């Protein structure tokens, strides 16, 4: 597989996967770039261009076989085994993530939660015992955890991020309302509800 | 302004706004499509193409004046006045949104929270009194609230959505792990952490 696929295309693959999974659940066996395009607000040409980066995944006329394309996308995105994740911060968002149903069958599970509050350490959140932030680096290393979800307040987010990097974490999903600085081999995605709301605002009538 | 700007471009405008606001805070006055492209993982040509949809916003050589471009994007996205929003569901996510600091100066404020749990109705979350779901349609109509954030469990999300539509809500930010069905004049954005994690997964070494 070529190593220089634009990040914007990689970012769309999970959206393809979500639509394909829905179509598969509905009992559909094949789909066309037109159908995928309508579901994702992209042109059929863009869909074909995106997917052609990864080889010949469809057939002219017949389109894409859904089960095959799902399998292929899961391979490309390295989702074939369930990855362990640590949630940093046992507050409202951390708690919600610990019992979030949307991770099921999508490649991830929360295995650890860390907090610095002595009142929370040792308590259980959806079966997971909250661990002390003081032990975070060691526990992450010992368990070879590469993915972390950051839910701390904005003011501690950069400091915690530096500890995550030190612990060998390579992927951070950031819920804190702040942009994080990380080395080039660490990837960050930012969950920023205001970005979605601002897009929605465009479509509202005055 | 043309009415047929692709949704994918509209979706990028809030990201431009976020980067520009950061640059402005750093004291910078001008930026180039190259700088914006690097911050957003897009080619400079794509940046220029996106922004040219809205007129002549930059000058060759000098680039974009940051303050002007921010003003213009806020106008396009209809962010000039603060919009009231209702949070549906007073659980962990609802609570976190009520005190989320990332909405400040970005065009939105949470004014109402609704829940169906009698134990929560009447309690305060960050100064907002939780109201009964039974009154939701009436309160939303009376206050002309067009934006709602849905944080209910997956199984009640579609039913609540139908009530929101009935109340005249036109924009829904959905945190429930389910795809919502809405009429064509209602817009939905889906906060789906698994989509971000799956993208991050691509960049992890095996």
GROMACS .gro file of N, CA and C in nm, chain A residues 85-89 97 103 110 147-151 164 171-175, chain B residues 193 197:
model
   63
   85UNK      N    1  -0.754   0.100   2.512
   85UNK     CA    2  -0.741   0.245   2.523
   85UNK      C    3  -0.746   0.286   2.669
   86UNK      N    4  -0.675   0.392   2.700
   86UNK     CA    5  -0.682   0.451   2.835
   86UNK      C    6  -0.759   0.581   2.826
   87UNK      N    7  -0.850   0.602   2.921
   87UNK     CA    8  -0.919   0.731   2.932
   87UNK      C    9  -0.850   0.810   3.042
   88UNK      N   10  -0.807   0.932   3.010
   88UNK     CA   11  -0.740   1.014   3.110
   88UNK      C   12  -0.840   1.118   3.161
   89UNK      N   13  -0.875   1.105   3.288
   89UNK     CA   14  -0.976   1.193   3.348
   89UNK      C   15  -1.103   1.114   3.375
   97UNK      N   16  -1.748   0.790   2.838
   97UNK     CA   17  -1.670   0.708   2.743
   97UNK      C   18  -1.654   0.565   2.793
  103UNK      N   19  -1.843   0.202   2.070
  103UNK     CA   20  -1.715   0.141   2.035
  103UNK      C   21  -1.730  -0.005   1.993
  110UNK      N   22  -1.218   0.051   2.609
  110UNK     CA   23  -1.156   0.123   2.720
  110UNK      C   24  -1.115   0.020   2.824
  147UNK      N   25  -0.306   0.407   2.267
  147UNK     CA   26  -0.416   0.499   2.237
  147UNK      C   27  -0.473   0.554   2.368
  148UNK      N   28  -0.486   0.686   2.375
  148UNK     CA   29  -0.542   0.749   2.495
  148UNK      C   30  -0.649   0.850   2.457
  149UNK      N   31  -0.750   0.860   2.541
  149UNK     CA   32  -0.853   0.963   2.523
  149UNK      C   33  -0.836   1.063   2.636
  150UNK      N   34  -0.813   1.187   2.599
  150UNK     CA   35  -0.782   1.290   2.697
  150UNK      C   36  -0.907   1.370   2.730
  151UNK      N   37  -0.948   1.364   2.857
  151UNK     CA   38  -1.071   1.435   2.897
  151UNK      C   39  -1.045   1.526   3.017
  164UNK      N   40   0.180   1.135   2.844
  164UNK     CA   41   0.134   1.028   2.754
  164UNK      C   42   0.242   0.999   2.649
  171UNK      N   43  -0.134   0.778   1.978
  171UNK     CA   44  -0.260   0.830   1.925
  171UNK      C   45  -0.341   0.887   2.040
  172UNK      N   46  -0.381   1.014   2.027
  172UNK     CA   47  -0.457   1.080   2.133
  172UNK      C   48  -0.585   1.137   2.076
  173UNK      N   49  -0.696   1.101   2.137
  173UNK     CA   50  -0.824   1.164   2.103
  173UNK      C   51  -0.849   1.269   2.211
  174UNK      N   52  -0.850   1.395   2.170
  174UNK     CA   53  -0.851   1.506   2.264
  174UNK      C   54  -0.990   1.570   2.278
  175UNK      N   55  -1.048   1.561   2.398
  175UNK     CA   56  -1.175   1.627   2.427
  175UNK      C   57  -1.155   1.763   2.493
  399UNK      N   58  -1.689   0.931   1.837
  399UNK     CA   59  -1.546   0.918   1.869
  399UNK      C   60  -1.480   0.802   1.796
  403UNK      N   61  -1.102   0.761   1.621
  403UNK     CA   62  -1.009   0.657   1.666
  403UNK      C   63  -0.968   0.567   1.551
   0.00000   0.00000   0.00000
